[in-house]
Structures are given as C-alpha cells and as structure tokens.
C-alpha cells in the first residue's frame, strides 16, 4: 500500500478518543497550543454527536477503533495520530497497524506491556520501512522515567565525562487519582495475565520490551521488599508502575545501541522519608502492592474493583487535579563512586494534568519538530529526546540535576 507524503495530509494531528476522560484533557491542551503552533488539527472518535458536543470548533473525523479500514482512512489524513482509546489491548491494535502501514506517526499513553510487546512484534519492521514513529507510553508512564533517565545520563556525562552504570528512579511525594479508563486497562491486563501463562511470564520479564527479551542482559529483578537509598537517605518500596516504566527505559537503551554500556542497569521504586514513619509507610506500600497484585489475579475481586471504581469517562475532578503533584528522583551512579541526583517533577496531577501535557507535547513534537529518529516502535526518548525535553520544560515540567 502506498502512503501519501506526510506534508500533503489534511491535518498535523488527530486526537483519537477525544470524548474520553483523558482525551478531553488532551484535546483541551492542544486547543490552547494550536494558535501559537499554527496547528491544523482534528478530533476523532466513534460518536459524531459526542465529539460535536465538546464544542471545540475543529474538524471531526468519525471511525470505530475496531474497523481497520476506517483506521487506515483516518491515518492517511494526518501526520500524527494521538490516541487515548484504552484499554489498548481491546481497542488499540487496528490503529497501530494503520499508522505503521501508512507512514503516520503515532503516540499513545498506554501502560499495557503485553500489548506493547504484540505491537512491537507485529509492526516494528513495517514501521521502520514506512518511517512511522510509533511511540507508546507518552503519559505519566513512562515519560518521566524514560526521558528523565536520558536527561540524567546527559547531565552525568557533562559532569563526569562518562555515563552512569546504574540509575535508580525513586517516585516520591505524589498526589493523584485514577480514571475509569486507567482502571479498566489495569483490569484488562490482569485478566489477560490470569488467563494466559505466557502473558504472566512476559509481564515478569525485566526486559519484556527489549528487541530480545530473553537475551543476555544484566540482572534487574523487580523490587519485592523494603530497601534503603543511601544517597537520598530514604526508604524504598516496590512501585506499581515500575513493571511498565523499567521495561520502557530498558527498551530505549537497547534501541539506542546501549550507549550507557552493556552492563547498564535501571531500577525503579517508591521512596518514603528516612524516618521511623517513613519505614512504616514503606512497609504499608509493600503490603498494599502485593495485596493489589493478588486481588487483580482473582476474577471476583477484579469485578468488585471494576464495579466500585470510576467508570469509563469518569476521573478526578478539576479541583482534585489542581491539587495534584509528583516528584521523581533519579540517582545516577558510576562504578568509581561518582553520583548525581536528577529531579523530574510537575505541579499537576500525574495521570491527567501532567499526562495531558506530556501526550499533547509528544504529538506536537512528532508533528512539528525536525526529528532525526528512524521509524519503528520507539520509546519517547528514542523518538524525540531533546526536542521533547525542551517542550516539556516550556510546558512547566522540571527536569534538573542537583
Ligand atoms: N499513562 C498514563 O499515565 C495514563 C494516564 C491516563 C490514562 N491512561 C490510559 O488512557 C486510556 C484512556 O483512559 P480514560 O480514563 O481516558 O478512558 P475513557 O474515559 O474510558 O475513554 C476511552 C475513550 O475510548 C473511546 N473508545 C472506546 N471504544 C472505542 C471504539 N470501539 N472506537 C472508538 N473509540 C472508542 C471512548 O469513546 P466513547 O466516548 O464514544 O465511549 C473514549 O473516547 C486508558 O488505557 C488509560 O490506562 C494512561
């Protein structure tokens, strides 16, 4: 199938899933950026009336995510598709196939590792040929970890003349709540894992998204217990999103050709204060992470969570979002003892306020910046690196070495 050159397409960006909770926030973010970016953009989804009801005054494109022909048609019309139609394992595959075929850049905010693996296996080579940059995980998972590690390594090299051998991401103070789509996506992943032992095995692999997940890699087991971080003097506990973020950072390093060395290790945990109270918090978090994992593997408990939690289209209120904030500290270390602490943070709730900025800026970056990365199923740092970092800093995120 021949693809139209990206410059002759109707739009720079189409936001697909604009009627959803996160999609509305992303569309609103692009609305505020569009005039200064001279952006030609449109919103898309399966329900024209619902899209028109958003009152954004931009063109509307209608298509069902499960209709491959409609997704091809949509992808041909734009340079970039920015999608929030999750759970992606249920609604995402046709659009990725269409973008890979038509040479259309693509970004989403999925954290569904098993689905990303399927997309890599099915479309990486095709996207390399057509030049489509397919970029998963452009939300809170996993831009802070992925782009933060890239930026921390850049600062480390500038300071010490060589890269760090180990980076530990510590997610500390944060406040935010779940939306219905996020809960549905987590439940979908656990439902697939409970039903299929190969998916369970994949999710447990530290290098699940690497070109060769079972290749020869440095040991990097997932954290299972309380620990202590000596540079920050903080307790640590397992972090629920580490099973996504660590895989993305490791894929980034592999795709970039292992610039930080074959023995480079990335770990990720939660941090709590280095006090008795902090130790109790770390113990509580560790227990909660295991209890949640246990509950999510049982159909009855999953159903209860699904019934009691937020429903599709629902999420934290504007007031709750306004109170949100988060901080990631990256401790970069080299074998000879050099160390650097790099902070990534934002004064917005992680999953929605910050995520709308991150995904919106990723879409703008793919559409507007002269990127040099090749096509393929990339990570945010591999596809966009410096230009995305500059954009996110201008959007208010902090990326800083101390
Ligand atoms: N990485 C992160 O930090 C992060 C943060 C937030 C969200 N997320 C992810 O983003 C995704 C969306 O979450 P959300 O809370 O915004 O979900 P949501 O409110 O339920 O929205 C889902 C969207 O998908 C659309 N959709 C569903 N089936 C479709 C189909 N067959 N064809 C076309 N469109 C279809 C819905 O359209 P209708 O309105 O017509 O139903 C809606 O626009 C989830 O996967 C979540 O995990 C990730």
XYZ file of C-alpha atoms and ligand atoms in Angstrom:
450
model
C 0.000 0.000 0.000
C 1.424 3.418 -0.922
C 1.249 6.178 1.647
C 0.706 9.865 0.942
C 3.679 12.081 1.826
C 3.042 13.405 5.331
C 3.324 17.046 4.164
C 0.242 16.802 1.911
C -2.117 15.460 4.562
C -5.186 17.336 5.824
C -4.046 17.617 9.442
C -0.919 17.801 11.580
C -2.563 15.959 14.494
C -5.755 13.985 15.036
C -6.715 13.300 18.664
C -8.486 9.931 18.642
C -10.618 9.177 21.707
C -11.274 12.876 22.313
C -14.581 12.087 24.075
C -12.901 10.064 26.837
C -11.778 11.440 30.191
C -8.102 11.818 29.242
C -8.871 12.522 25.571
C -10.898 15.592 26.559
C -7.962 16.919 28.604
C -5.503 16.286 25.753
C -7.834 17.953 23.216
C -8.190 20.914 25.553
C -4.416 21.140 25.896
C -3.978 21.169 22.100
C -6.723 23.801 21.792
C -4.641 26.153 23.942
C -1.437 25.422 21.977
C -2.950 25.386 18.461
C -2.795 29.134 17.621
C 0.880 29.609 18.505
C 1.794 26.302 16.863
C -0.231 27.115 13.687
C -1.620 23.641 14.169
C -4.031 22.012 11.728
C -5.797 19.533 13.951
C -8.971 17.499 14.328
C -10.705 15.361 16.918
C -11.868 11.823 16.263
C -13.883 9.040 17.835
C -16.773 6.702 17.162
C -19.629 9.079 18.019
C -20.036 12.284 15.958
C -22.627 13.859 18.284
C -20.492 13.288 21.347
C -17.473 14.799 19.541
C -19.515 17.808 18.382
C -20.772 18.224 21.971
C -17.221 19.010 23.088
C -17.675 22.386 21.347
C -14.048 22.649 20.232
C -14.885 24.037 16.789
C -12.334 21.872 14.979
C -12.973 19.285 12.232
C -14.392 15.933 13.328
C -13.352 12.541 11.979
C -15.549 9.540 12.776
C -14.356 5.953 12.948
C -14.622 2.887 15.147
C -11.326 1.708 16.612
C -12.105 -1.897 15.662
C -12.683 -1.035 11.970
C -9.314 -1.394 10.228
C -10.478 0.294 7.005
C -11.719 3.320 8.975
C -8.431 3.484 10.900
C -6.473 3.408 7.612
C -8.633 6.218 6.276
C -8.065 8.235 9.443
C -4.311 7.594 9.483
C -3.913 8.691 5.839
C -5.384 12.105 6.650
C -2.861 13.227 9.257
C 0.855 13.446 10.024
C 0.292 12.276 13.630
C -2.386 10.328 15.461
C -2.529 10.924 19.201
C -4.794 8.349 20.843
C -6.343 7.789 24.261
C -8.753 4.958 23.358
C -7.883 2.443 26.056
C -7.833 -0.318 27.145
C -5.415 -0.517 24.231
C -5.314 -4.324 24.211
C -9.031 -4.100 23.382
C -9.256 -1.005 21.144
C -5.730 -0.100 20.051
C -4.328 -2.658 17.606
C -6.042 -1.639 14.347
C -4.879 1.972 14.647
C -1.250 0.994 15.236
C -1.415 -1.315 12.193
C -2.906 1.501 10.096
C -0.266 4.024 11.192
C 2.614 1.606 10.587
C 1.264 0.867 7.077
C 0.603 4.460 6.065
C 3.784 6.019 7.470
C 1.804 8.032 10.028
C 3.463 8.986 13.303
C 1.588 7.793 16.366
C 1.622 8.398 20.114
C -0.464 6.996 22.970
C -0.431 6.739 26.755
C -0.696 3.015 27.209
C 0.975 1.205 30.066
C -0.120 -2.250 28.833
C 3.197 -4.095 28.432
C 1.725 -7.266 26.910
C 0.008 -5.193 24.216
C 3.128 -3.101 23.507
C 5.020 -6.378 23.017
C 2.390 -7.523 20.493
C 2.665 -4.211 18.619
C 6.470 -4.430 18.538
C 6.357 -7.979 17.159
C 3.663 -7.168 14.600
C 4.654 -3.684 13.394
C 8.204 -2.615 14.272
C 9.727 -3.753 10.984
C 6.886 -2.358 8.864
C 7.077 0.998 10.652
C 10.832 1.120 10.070
C 10.160 0.730 6.356
C 7.401 3.356 6.144
C 9.136 5.771 8.552
C 6.205 5.798 11.016
C 7.345 6.586 14.555
C 5.057 4.524 16.767
C 5.536 5.833 20.301
C 3.764 4.136 23.195
C 3.825 5.239 26.845
C 3.763 9.024 26.350
C 1.935 9.689 29.638
C 2.978 9.528 33.298
C 4.010 6.045 32.378
C 6.619 6.313 31.077
C 7.874 9.769 30.027
C 9.290 10.820 33.438
C 11.285 7.574 33.757
C 12.303 7.293 30.101
C 13.105 10.906 29.229
C 14.285 11.544 32.808
C 16.886 8.763 32.570
C 18.019 10.067 29.175
C 18.365 13.608 30.590
C 20.054 12.367 33.781
C 22.621 10.477 31.714
C 23.240 13.573 29.590
C 23.870 15.604 32.776
C 26.064 12.808 34.184
C 28.240 12.726 31.047
C 28.531 16.546 31.093
C 29.686 16.426 34.728
C 31.875 13.300 34.822
C 32.794 12.633 31.186
C 31.212 9.171 31.036
C 27.729 7.694 31.573
C 26.360 6.255 34.809
C 26.353 2.472 35.096
C 23.236 2.413 37.225
C 20.202 4.677 37.501
C 17.546 4.228 40.188
C 14.237 6.025 39.756
C 12.528 6.867 43.045
C 8.931 8.061 42.836
C 8.324 10.085 45.978
C 5.684 12.581 47.036
C 2.731 12.423 44.681
C -0.977 13.006 44.737
C -3.443 11.894 42.106
C -6.426 9.602 41.435
C -7.497 7.066 38.826
C -9.874 7.440 35.871
C -12.268 4.740 34.684
C -10.150 4.023 31.596
C -6.992 3.526 33.655
C -8.744 1.109 35.993
C -10.274 -0.742 33.016
C -6.830 -1.013 31.384
C -5.203 -2.397 34.541
C -8.043 -4.907 34.917
C -7.736 -5.907 31.242
C -4.002 -6.571 31.669
C -4.572 -8.690 34.775
C -7.464 -10.530 33.123
C -5.190 -11.444 30.200
C -2.407 -12.436 32.615
C -4.725 -14.612 34.718
C -5.979 -16.428 31.615
C -2.635 -16.957 29.840
C 0.580 -18.105 31.488
C 2.738 -16.849 28.585
C 1.469 -13.331 29.318
C 2.168 -13.821 33.033
C 5.672 -14.900 32.156
C 6.140 -11.939 29.797
C 4.981 -9.418 32.413
C 7.532 -10.841 34.848
C 10.452 -10.436 32.425
C 12.624 -7.415 33.280
C 13.468 -6.944 29.573
C 9.962 -7.734 28.243
C 10.072 -4.919 25.650
C 13.664 -5.363 24.506
C 14.278 -6.480 20.923
C 15.330 -9.792 22.520
C 13.588 -10.167 25.917
C 15.408 -13.432 26.659
C 18.852 -12.280 25.515
C 21.922 -11.807 27.655
C 21.038 -8.877 29.955
C 22.356 -7.660 33.314
C 20.251 -8.921 36.220
C 17.469 -6.460 37.073
C 14.809 -8.249 39.139
C 11.672 -6.338 40.136
C 11.817 -4.941 43.663
C 9.860 -7.015 46.183
C 10.741 -5.622 49.592
C 11.631 -2.547 51.594
C 15.042 -1.055 50.893
C 17.230 1.948 51.720
C 18.625 4.532 49.299
C 21.891 5.833 50.803
C 22.341 8.959 48.631
C 18.876 10.298 49.406
C 18.663 8.689 52.857
C 15.173 7.437 52.099
C 13.356 4.116 52.485
C 12.162 2.392 49.331
C 9.249 0.111 48.485
C 8.033 -1.635 45.298
C 6.319 0.734 42.848
C 3.241 -0.495 40.923
C 4.229 1.239 37.690
C 7.820 0.001 37.731
C 6.795 -3.107 35.775
C 5.933 -0.761 32.910
C 8.498 2.025 33.260
C 11.572 -0.183 33.735
C 10.691 -2.138 30.569
C 10.346 1.097 28.578
C 13.661 2.541 29.831
C 15.443 -0.739 29.036
C 13.919 -0.846 25.528
C 15.080 2.746 24.988
C 18.628 1.807 25.927
C 18.580 -1.228 23.626
C 17.137 0.717 20.663
C 19.727 3.459 21.140
C 22.505 0.827 20.799
C 23.407 0.556 24.529
C 25.155 3.981 24.800
C 25.456 3.607 28.624
C 27.230 0.261 28.389
C 26.170 -3.376 28.166
C 26.087 -3.603 31.967
C 23.814 -0.556 32.451
C 21.003 -1.219 34.950
C 17.806 0.772 35.516
C 15.722 0.110 38.678
C 12.608 1.820 39.934
C 10.966 2.062 43.367
C 8.829 4.310 45.546
C 10.583 6.389 48.174
C 9.440 7.387 51.660
C 11.156 9.609 54.241
C 14.150 8.179 56.093
C 12.336 8.243 59.448
C 10.505 5.635 61.542
C 7.274 6.867 59.988
C 8.848 6.541 56.529
C 9.821 2.937 57.317
C 6.233 2.177 58.339
C 4.975 3.830 55.130
C 7.354 1.716 53.030
C 6.117 -1.425 54.800
C 2.498 -0.394 54.175
C 3.149 0.304 50.488
C 4.919 -3.053 50.079
C 1.936 -4.867 51.608
C -0.551 -2.882 49.512
C 1.294 -3.598 46.246
C 1.223 -7.351 46.916
C -2.411 -7.276 48.065
C -3.402 -5.407 44.893
C -1.490 -7.878 42.705
C -3.232 -10.772 44.484
C -6.688 -9.166 44.137
C -6.216 -8.382 40.454
C -5.492 -12.034 39.628
C -8.898 -13.129 41.026
C -11.973 -12.647 38.810
C -14.363 -11.906 41.691
C -12.116 -9.259 43.222
C -11.417 -7.748 39.774
C -15.168 -7.499 39.159
C -15.673 -5.799 42.506
C -12.913 -3.297 41.771
C -14.435 -2.625 38.353
C -17.902 -2.048 39.858
C -16.767 0.143 42.748
C -14.086 2.177 40.946
C -14.564 5.015 38.455
C -16.394 4.060 35.245
C -15.241 4.776 31.652
C -15.446 8.526 31.022
C -15.059 9.361 34.755
C -11.996 10.595 36.594
C -10.715 13.079 39.174
C -12.475 16.460 39.318
C -10.799 19.712 38.246
C -10.240 20.570 41.947
C -8.668 17.177 42.658
C -6.469 17.538 39.561
C -5.406 21.041 40.585
C -4.166 19.717 43.947
C -2.055 17.044 42.254
C 1.742 16.945 42.063
C 4.542 14.399 41.702
C 8.312 14.073 42.014
C 10.706 11.509 40.559
C 14.299 11.475 41.777
C 16.819 9.653 39.630
C 20.022 8.587 41.349
C 22.708 8.021 38.709
C 25.869 6.230 39.841
C 29.113 5.060 38.280
C 31.389 2.251 39.405
C 34.057 4.666 40.709
C 31.601 6.286 43.130
C 30.515 9.348 41.148
C 26.830 10.104 41.724
C 24.312 12.634 40.519
C 20.728 13.271 41.596
C 18.335 14.364 38.884
C 14.779 15.505 39.601
C 11.731 15.339 37.341
C 8.538 16.891 38.728
C 5.369 18.794 37.972
C 2.747 20.748 39.898
C -0.175 18.896 38.309
C -1.764 15.551 38.998
C 0.313 12.795 37.385
C -2.240 10.758 35.447
C -4.285 13.558 33.917
C -2.964 17.148 34.252
C 0.654 16.153 33.620
C -0.277 13.334 31.259
C -2.348 15.690 29.052
C 0.710 17.956 28.760
C 3.080 15.055 28.101
C 0.933 13.348 25.473
C -0.066 16.676 23.892
C 3.572 17.793 23.661
C 4.604 14.392 22.278
C 2.018 14.778 19.497
C 3.162 18.338 18.768
C 6.785 17.236 18.823
C 6.155 14.432 16.320
C 4.203 16.826 14.096
C 6.357 19.965 14.269
C 9.972 19.151 15.120
C 12.629 18.080 12.615
C 13.385 14.756 14.339
C 16.171 12.505 13.150
C 14.993 9.215 14.690
C 14.043 6.342 12.377
C 10.616 4.756 12.056
C 9.690 1.817 14.269
C 8.050 1.104 17.613
C 10.068 3.559 19.697
C 10.023 4.951 23.200
C 9.515 8.676 23.852
C 13.237 9.304 24.482
C 14.372 7.368 21.424
C 11.870 9.043 19.097
C 12.012 12.605 20.434
C 14.780 13.098 23.065
C 15.972 16.757 23.250
C 13.089 18.399 21.349
C 10.538 16.739 23.662
C 12.573 17.642 26.755
C 12.645 21.314 25.673
C 8.912 21.287 25.021
C 8.086 19.719 28.390
C 10.265 22.238 30.211
C 8.431 25.066 28.449
C 5.157 23.373 29.484
C 6.206 23.646 33.148
C 7.773 20.259 33.962
C 11.044 20.363 35.875
C 13.985 18.263 34.640
C 17.009 19.332 36.707
C 20.293 17.993 38.083
C 21.315 18.934 41.604
N -0.010 6.571 31.057
C -0.743 7.293 31.844
O -0.217 7.941 32.715
C -2.213 7.336 31.650
C -2.957 8.350 32.229
C -4.314 8.398 31.972
C -4.915 7.438 31.174
N -4.163 6.447 30.642
C -4.759 5.440 29.751
O -5.572 6.101 28.801
C -6.620 5.273 28.414
C -7.928 6.044 28.455
O -8.291 6.324 29.783
P -9.578 7.227 30.058
O -9.827 7.223 31.515
O -9.478 8.496 29.330
O -10.705 6.291 29.344
P -12.203 6.622 28.946
O -12.666 7.875 29.596
O -12.972 5.378 29.146
O -12.097 6.931 27.374
C -11.931 5.923 26.421
C -12.107 6.515 25.031
O -12.027 5.443 24.098
C -13.114 5.556 23.192
N -13.482 4.269 22.611
C -13.794 3.123 23.268
N -14.110 2.171 22.367
C -13.980 2.733 21.142
C -14.176 2.237 19.817
N -14.555 0.976 19.577
N -13.955 3.096 18.806
C -13.582 4.385 19.025
N -13.393 4.891 20.255
C -13.593 4.074 21.300
C -14.240 6.133 24.033
O -15.232 6.666 23.166
P -16.754 6.954 23.660
O -16.691 8.264 24.396
O -17.504 7.036 22.397
O -17.148 5.812 24.574
C -13.462 7.208 24.791
O -13.248 8.340 23.971
C -6.572 4.050 29.339
O -5.964 2.990 28.643
C -5.696 4.501 30.477
O -4.992 3.451 31.081
C -2.834 6.380 30.861
